[in-house]
Each structure stands twice: as C-alpha cells, then as structure tokens.
Amino acid sequence: MTMLSNLENEFDKRAFERTPCNRGALLRILNDIFSFTIRDASERGIGIRLHSRLPLIPVEFLISEDGFKTARRCRLVWREGEFAGAEFADRLG
C-alpha cells in the first residue's frame, strides 16, 4: 500500500460519507485560478486532485464549479502531492 493509499484510508474514517465523483472545478488563490478535479464530496467537504503542481495551498481558499458565478470557501485539511482534502468553511450549522 502506498503512502497516499494509507493517507486516503485514514481520512475515509469520516463522520459523513463521501460520494465518488469526477467533476472539473476551479480553485482561486489570491488572484490566480487553477483547475482541479473533485474526486469525492460530502455535505462537509471534498477530496481533490490538482491539475498543476502548486508548491503551496493556503489554509483557506475558494472553489467554484460554475466559473466563479458562485463559490465556496474551503479549509485545507490534508495534502499529499497532487491530492488534497478540504472541509467547507462556509457550511451552515
């Protein structure tokens, strides 16, 4: 088992079940926009695969699935190479 598989297994012990998906979306860091794939999602967070090699992802960032007509604020939970997990920081409750 690879380090990434171990990390993914550790985070699969979530309180909310994530649904696998494969949707393109955008991530905004300051004034720069990067594409990524949403690998899985729940009402509380997402797993993502980055399309470009970003040296750093800030703790908080914005994502959008509609070209930033709407956006959600996210908080980085973990990262391993091009894969990352984030929780929605703008959720209600």
Short mmCIF file of N, CA and C in Angstrom, two decimals:
data_model
loop_
_atom_site.label_atom_id
_atom_site.label_comp_id
_atom_site.label_asym_id
_atom_site.label_seq_id
_atom_site.Cartn_x
_atom_site.Cartn_y
_atom_site.Cartn_z
N MET A 1 0.85 -1.18 0.00
CA MET A 1 0.00 0.00 0.00
C MET A 1 0.89 1.24 0.00
N THR A 2 0.57 2.20 -0.84
CA THR A 2 1.38 3.41 -0.93
C THR A 2 1.06 4.36 0.22
N MET A 3 1.91 5.36 0.39
CA MET A 3 1.68 6.36 1.43
C MET A 3 0.35 7.08 1.19
N LEU A 4 0.05 7.38 -0.09
CA LEU A 4 -1.21 8.06 -0.42
C LEU A 4 -2.39 7.16 -0.06
N SER A 5 -2.30 5.87 -0.37
CA SER A 5 -3.39 4.94 -0.02
C SER A 5 -3.60 4.90 1.48
N ASN A 6 -2.51 4.87 2.25
CA ASN A 6 -2.62 4.89 3.70
C ASN A 6 -3.30 6.17 4.17
N LEU A 7 -2.92 7.29 3.58
CA LEU A 7 -3.48 8.58 3.95
C LEU A 7 -4.97 8.64 3.59
N GLU A 8 -5.32 8.15 2.38
CA GLU A 8 -6.72 8.13 1.98
C GLU A 8 -7.54 7.24 2.91
N ASN A 9 -7.00 6.08 3.27
CA ASN A 9 -7.71 5.17 4.18
C ASN A 9 -7.95 5.82 5.54
N GLU A 10 -6.95 6.56 6.03
CA GLU A 10 -7.09 7.24 7.31
C GLU A 10 -8.24 8.25 7.26
N PHE A 11 -8.34 8.98 6.15
CA PHE A 11 -9.38 10.00 6.04
C PHE A 11 -10.72 9.42 5.62
N ASP A 12 -10.76 8.13 5.23
CA ASP A 12 -12.04 7.50 4.91
C ASP A 12 -12.85 7.23 6.17
N LYS A 13 -12.29 7.43 7.33
CA LYS A 13 -13.00 7.25 8.60
C LYS A 13 -13.66 8.57 8.99
N ARG A 14 -14.49 9.08 8.10
CA ARG A 14 -15.14 10.37 8.30
C ARG A 14 -16.52 10.19 8.90
N ALA A 15 -17.01 11.23 9.53
CA ALA A 15 -18.36 11.20 10.10
C ALA A 15 -19.41 11.22 8.99
N PHE A 16 -19.10 11.82 7.83
CA PHE A 16 -20.04 11.92 6.72
C PHE A 16 -19.47 11.17 5.53
N GLU A 17 -20.27 10.30 4.95
CA GLU A 17 -19.83 9.51 3.80
C GLU A 17 -19.64 10.40 2.59
N ARG A 18 -18.54 10.19 1.88
CA ARG A 18 -18.29 10.95 0.65
C ARG A 18 -18.74 10.13 -0.55
N THR A 19 -19.25 10.83 -1.54
CA THR A 19 -19.71 10.22 -2.77
C THR A 19 -18.63 10.40 -3.84
N PRO A 20 -18.17 9.29 -4.45
CA PRO A 20 -17.18 9.43 -5.52
C PRO A 20 -17.75 10.22 -6.69
N CYS A 21 -16.93 11.06 -7.30
CA CYS A 21 -17.34 11.81 -8.48
C CYS A 21 -16.09 12.16 -9.28
N ASN A 22 -16.26 12.74 -10.40
CA ASN A 22 -15.14 13.11 -11.26
C ASN A 22 -15.54 14.36 -12.03
N ARG A 23 -15.59 15.49 -11.31
CA ARG A 23 -16.05 16.74 -11.90
C ARG A 23 -14.93 17.78 -11.88
N GLY A 24 -14.83 18.51 -12.97
CA GLY A 24 -13.86 19.60 -13.04
C GLY A 24 -14.36 20.81 -12.26
N ALA A 25 -13.45 21.56 -11.69
CA ALA A 25 -13.79 22.77 -10.94
C ALA A 25 -12.58 23.69 -10.94
N LEU A 26 -12.75 24.87 -10.34
CA LEU A 26 -11.68 25.86 -10.27
C LEU A 26 -11.38 26.22 -8.82
N LEU A 27 -10.13 26.51 -8.56
CA LEU A 27 -9.66 26.90 -7.24
C LEU A 27 -9.02 28.29 -7.36
N ARG A 28 -9.41 29.20 -6.50
CA ARG A 28 -8.83 30.56 -6.54
C ARG A 28 -7.93 30.76 -5.32
N ILE A 29 -6.70 31.15 -5.61
CA ILE A 29 -5.74 31.52 -4.57
C ILE A 29 -5.28 32.93 -4.89
N LEU A 30 -5.64 33.87 -4.04
CA LEU A 30 -5.42 35.29 -4.30
C LEU A 30 -6.06 35.64 -5.64
N ASN A 31 -5.27 36.07 -6.63
CA ASN A 31 -5.84 36.42 -7.93
C ASN A 31 -5.59 35.36 -9.00
N ASP A 32 -5.05 34.23 -8.61
CA ASP A 32 -4.76 33.16 -9.57
C ASP A 32 -5.83 32.08 -9.50
N ILE A 33 -6.15 31.51 -10.66
CA ILE A 33 -7.15 30.45 -10.74
C ILE A 33 -6.49 29.20 -11.31
N PHE A 34 -6.77 28.05 -10.68
CA PHE A 34 -6.20 26.77 -11.09
C PHE A 34 -7.33 25.76 -11.27
N SER A 35 -7.18 24.85 -12.22
CA SER A 35 -8.18 23.81 -12.42
C SER A 35 -7.84 22.60 -11.55
N PHE A 36 -8.87 21.87 -11.17
CA PHE A 36 -8.69 20.64 -10.41
C PHE A 36 -9.89 19.75 -10.64
N THR A 37 -9.80 18.51 -10.16
CA THR A 37 -10.90 17.56 -10.26
C THR A 37 -11.41 17.25 -8.86
N ILE A 38 -12.72 17.33 -8.69
CA ILE A 38 -13.33 16.89 -7.43
C ILE A 38 -13.42 15.37 -7.51
N ARG A 39 -12.72 14.68 -6.64
CA ARG A 39 -12.69 13.21 -6.65
C ARG A 39 -13.84 12.61 -5.85
N ASP A 40 -14.18 13.28 -4.74
CA ASP A 40 -15.30 12.84 -3.92
C ASP A 40 -15.80 14.02 -3.11
N ALA A 41 -17.05 13.93 -2.66
CA ALA A 41 -17.65 15.06 -1.95
C ALA A 41 -18.67 14.57 -0.93
N SER A 42 -18.86 15.36 0.11
CA SER A 42 -19.91 15.14 1.09
C SER A 42 -20.51 16.50 1.40
N GLU A 43 -21.45 16.54 2.29
CA GLU A 43 -22.02 17.84 2.66
C GLU A 43 -21.03 18.69 3.44
N ARG A 44 -19.94 18.08 3.94
CA ARG A 44 -18.98 18.82 4.75
C ARG A 44 -17.64 19.08 4.11
N GLY A 45 -17.33 18.37 2.99
CA GLY A 45 -16.01 18.58 2.40
C GLY A 45 -15.82 17.86 1.09
N ILE A 46 -14.60 17.97 0.54
CA ILE A 46 -14.26 17.38 -0.75
C ILE A 46 -12.85 16.80 -0.74
N GLY A 47 -12.65 15.84 -1.63
CA GLY A 47 -11.32 15.35 -1.96
C GLY A 47 -11.01 15.83 -3.37
N ILE A 48 -9.81 16.34 -3.59
CA ILE A 48 -9.48 16.92 -4.89
C ILE A 48 -8.17 16.38 -5.44
N ARG A 49 -8.03 16.49 -6.77
CA ARG A 49 -6.77 16.22 -7.46
C ARG A 49 -6.42 17.46 -8.25
N LEU A 50 -5.29 18.05 -7.96
CA LEU A 50 -4.84 19.26 -8.64
C LEU A 50 -4.33 18.91 -10.03
N HIS A 51 -4.54 19.78 -11.01
CA HIS A 51 -4.06 19.56 -12.37
C HIS A 51 -2.69 20.18 -12.60
N SER A 52 -2.31 21.13 -11.76
CA SER A 52 -0.98 21.72 -11.88
C SER A 52 -0.27 21.58 -10.53
N ARG A 53 1.03 21.58 -10.61
CA ARG A 53 1.84 21.41 -9.40
C ARG A 53 1.91 22.74 -8.65
N LEU A 54 1.17 22.85 -7.57
CA LEU A 54 1.21 24.05 -6.74
C LEU A 54 2.12 23.79 -5.56
N PRO A 55 3.14 24.62 -5.35
CA PRO A 55 4.03 24.39 -4.22
C PRO A 55 3.31 24.54 -2.89
N LEU A 56 2.37 25.48 -2.82
CA LEU A 56 1.65 25.73 -1.58
C LEU A 56 0.17 25.93 -1.87
N ILE A 57 -0.65 25.45 -0.97
CA ILE A 57 -2.07 25.78 -0.98
C ILE A 57 -2.32 26.44 0.36
N PRO A 58 -2.91 27.62 0.37
CA PRO A 58 -3.16 28.27 1.67
C PRO A 58 -4.19 27.49 2.47
N VAL A 59 -4.27 27.78 3.74
CA VAL A 59 -5.21 27.09 4.63
C VAL A 59 -6.65 27.33 4.15
N GLU A 60 -6.96 28.53 3.70
CA GLU A 60 -8.30 28.82 3.18
C GLU A 60 -8.22 29.27 1.73
N PHE A 61 -9.18 28.81 0.92
CA PHE A 61 -9.22 29.15 -0.49
C PHE A 61 -10.66 29.03 -0.98
N LEU A 62 -10.91 29.51 -2.20
CA LEU A 62 -12.23 29.44 -2.79
C LEU A 62 -12.25 28.41 -3.90
N ILE A 63 -13.39 27.69 -4.05
CA ILE A 63 -13.59 26.78 -5.17
C ILE A 63 -14.91 27.13 -5.85
N SER A 64 -15.00 26.77 -7.14
CA SER A 64 -16.21 27.01 -7.90
C SER A 64 -16.36 25.95 -8.97
N GLU A 65 -17.59 25.53 -9.19
CA GLU A 65 -17.90 24.60 -10.28
C GLU A 65 -18.58 25.31 -11.44
N ASP A 66 -18.81 26.62 -11.33
CA ASP A 66 -19.52 27.35 -12.39
C ASP A 66 -18.79 28.62 -12.83
N GLY A 67 -17.47 28.56 -12.86
CA GLY A 67 -16.68 29.70 -13.34
C GLY A 67 -16.75 30.92 -12.43
N PHE A 68 -16.94 30.70 -11.15
CA PHE A 68 -16.99 31.73 -10.11
C PHE A 68 -18.22 32.64 -10.19
N LYS A 69 -19.30 32.10 -10.76
CA LYS A 69 -20.59 32.78 -10.58
C LYS A 69 -21.01 32.60 -9.12
N THR A 70 -20.68 31.42 -8.58
CA THR A 70 -20.83 31.14 -7.15
C THR A 70 -19.53 30.48 -6.70
N ALA A 71 -19.25 30.55 -5.41
CA ALA A 71 -18.02 29.97 -4.87
C ALA A 71 -18.26 29.50 -3.44
N ARG A 72 -17.43 28.56 -3.02
CA ARG A 72 -17.45 28.10 -1.63
C ARG A 72 -16.08 28.29 -1.03
N ARG A 73 -16.06 28.71 0.22
CA ARG A 73 -14.81 28.87 0.95
C ARG A 73 -14.46 27.52 1.56
N CYS A 74 -13.22 27.10 1.40
CA CYS A 74 -12.75 25.80 1.90
C CYS A 74 -11.56 25.99 2.82
N ARG A 75 -11.38 25.02 3.69
CA ARG A 75 -10.24 24.99 4.60
C ARG A 75 -9.48 23.68 4.35
N LEU A 76 -8.20 23.80 4.02
CA LEU A 76 -7.36 22.64 3.74
C LEU A 76 -7.22 21.78 5.00
N VAL A 77 -7.43 20.47 4.84
CA VAL A 77 -7.29 19.53 5.95
C VAL A 77 -6.01 18.71 5.79
N TRP A 78 -5.73 18.24 4.57
CA TRP A 78 -4.51 17.48 4.31
C TRP A 78 -4.12 17.63 2.85
N ARG A 79 -2.86 17.33 2.56
CA ARG A 79 -2.36 17.34 1.20
C ARG A 79 -1.23 16.35 1.08
N GLU A 80 -1.23 15.62 -0.04
CA GLU A 80 -0.14 14.69 -0.36
C GLU A 80 0.08 14.78 -1.87
N GLY A 81 1.09 15.55 -2.28
CA GLY A 81 1.36 15.73 -3.71
C GLY A 81 0.23 16.46 -4.40
N GLU A 82 -0.34 15.83 -5.44
CA GLU A 82 -1.42 16.47 -6.20
C GLU A 82 -2.81 16.22 -5.60
N PHE A 83 -2.88 15.46 -4.51
CA PHE A 83 -4.16 15.15 -3.86
C PHE A 83 -4.31 15.95 -2.57
N ALA A 84 -5.55 16.33 -2.27
CA ALA A 84 -5.80 17.09 -1.04
C ALA A 84 -7.23 16.85 -0.59
N GLY A 85 -7.47 17.13 0.67
CA GLY A 85 -8.81 17.08 1.24
C GLY A 85 -9.10 18.40 1.92
N ALA A 86 -10.33 18.86 1.78
CA ALA A 86 -10.70 20.15 2.38
C ALA A 86 -12.11 20.05 2.95
N GLU A 87 -12.36 20.84 3.99
CA GLU A 87 -13.70 20.95 4.53
C GLU A 87 -14.28 22.27 4.09
N PHE A 88 -15.60 22.30 3.93
CA PHE A 88 -16.25 23.55 3.58
C PHE A 88 -16.27 24.45 4.80
N ALA A 89 -15.73 25.65 4.65
CA ALA A 89 -15.65 26.61 5.76
C ALA A 89 -16.88 27.50 5.81
N ASP A 90 -17.73 27.41 4.78
CA ASP A 90 -18.91 28.27 4.73
C ASP A 90 -20.20 27.50 4.98
N ARG A 91 -20.09 26.28 5.47
CA ARG A 91 -21.31 25.49 5.68
C ARG A 91 -22.11 26.04 6.85
N LEU A 92 -23.38 25.80 6.82
CA LEU A 92 -24.27 26.29 7.89
C LEU A 92 -24.28 25.31 9.03
N GLY A 93 -24.45 25.84 10.23
CA GLY A 93 -24.56 24.96 11.41
C GLY A 93 -23.26 24.67 11.94
#
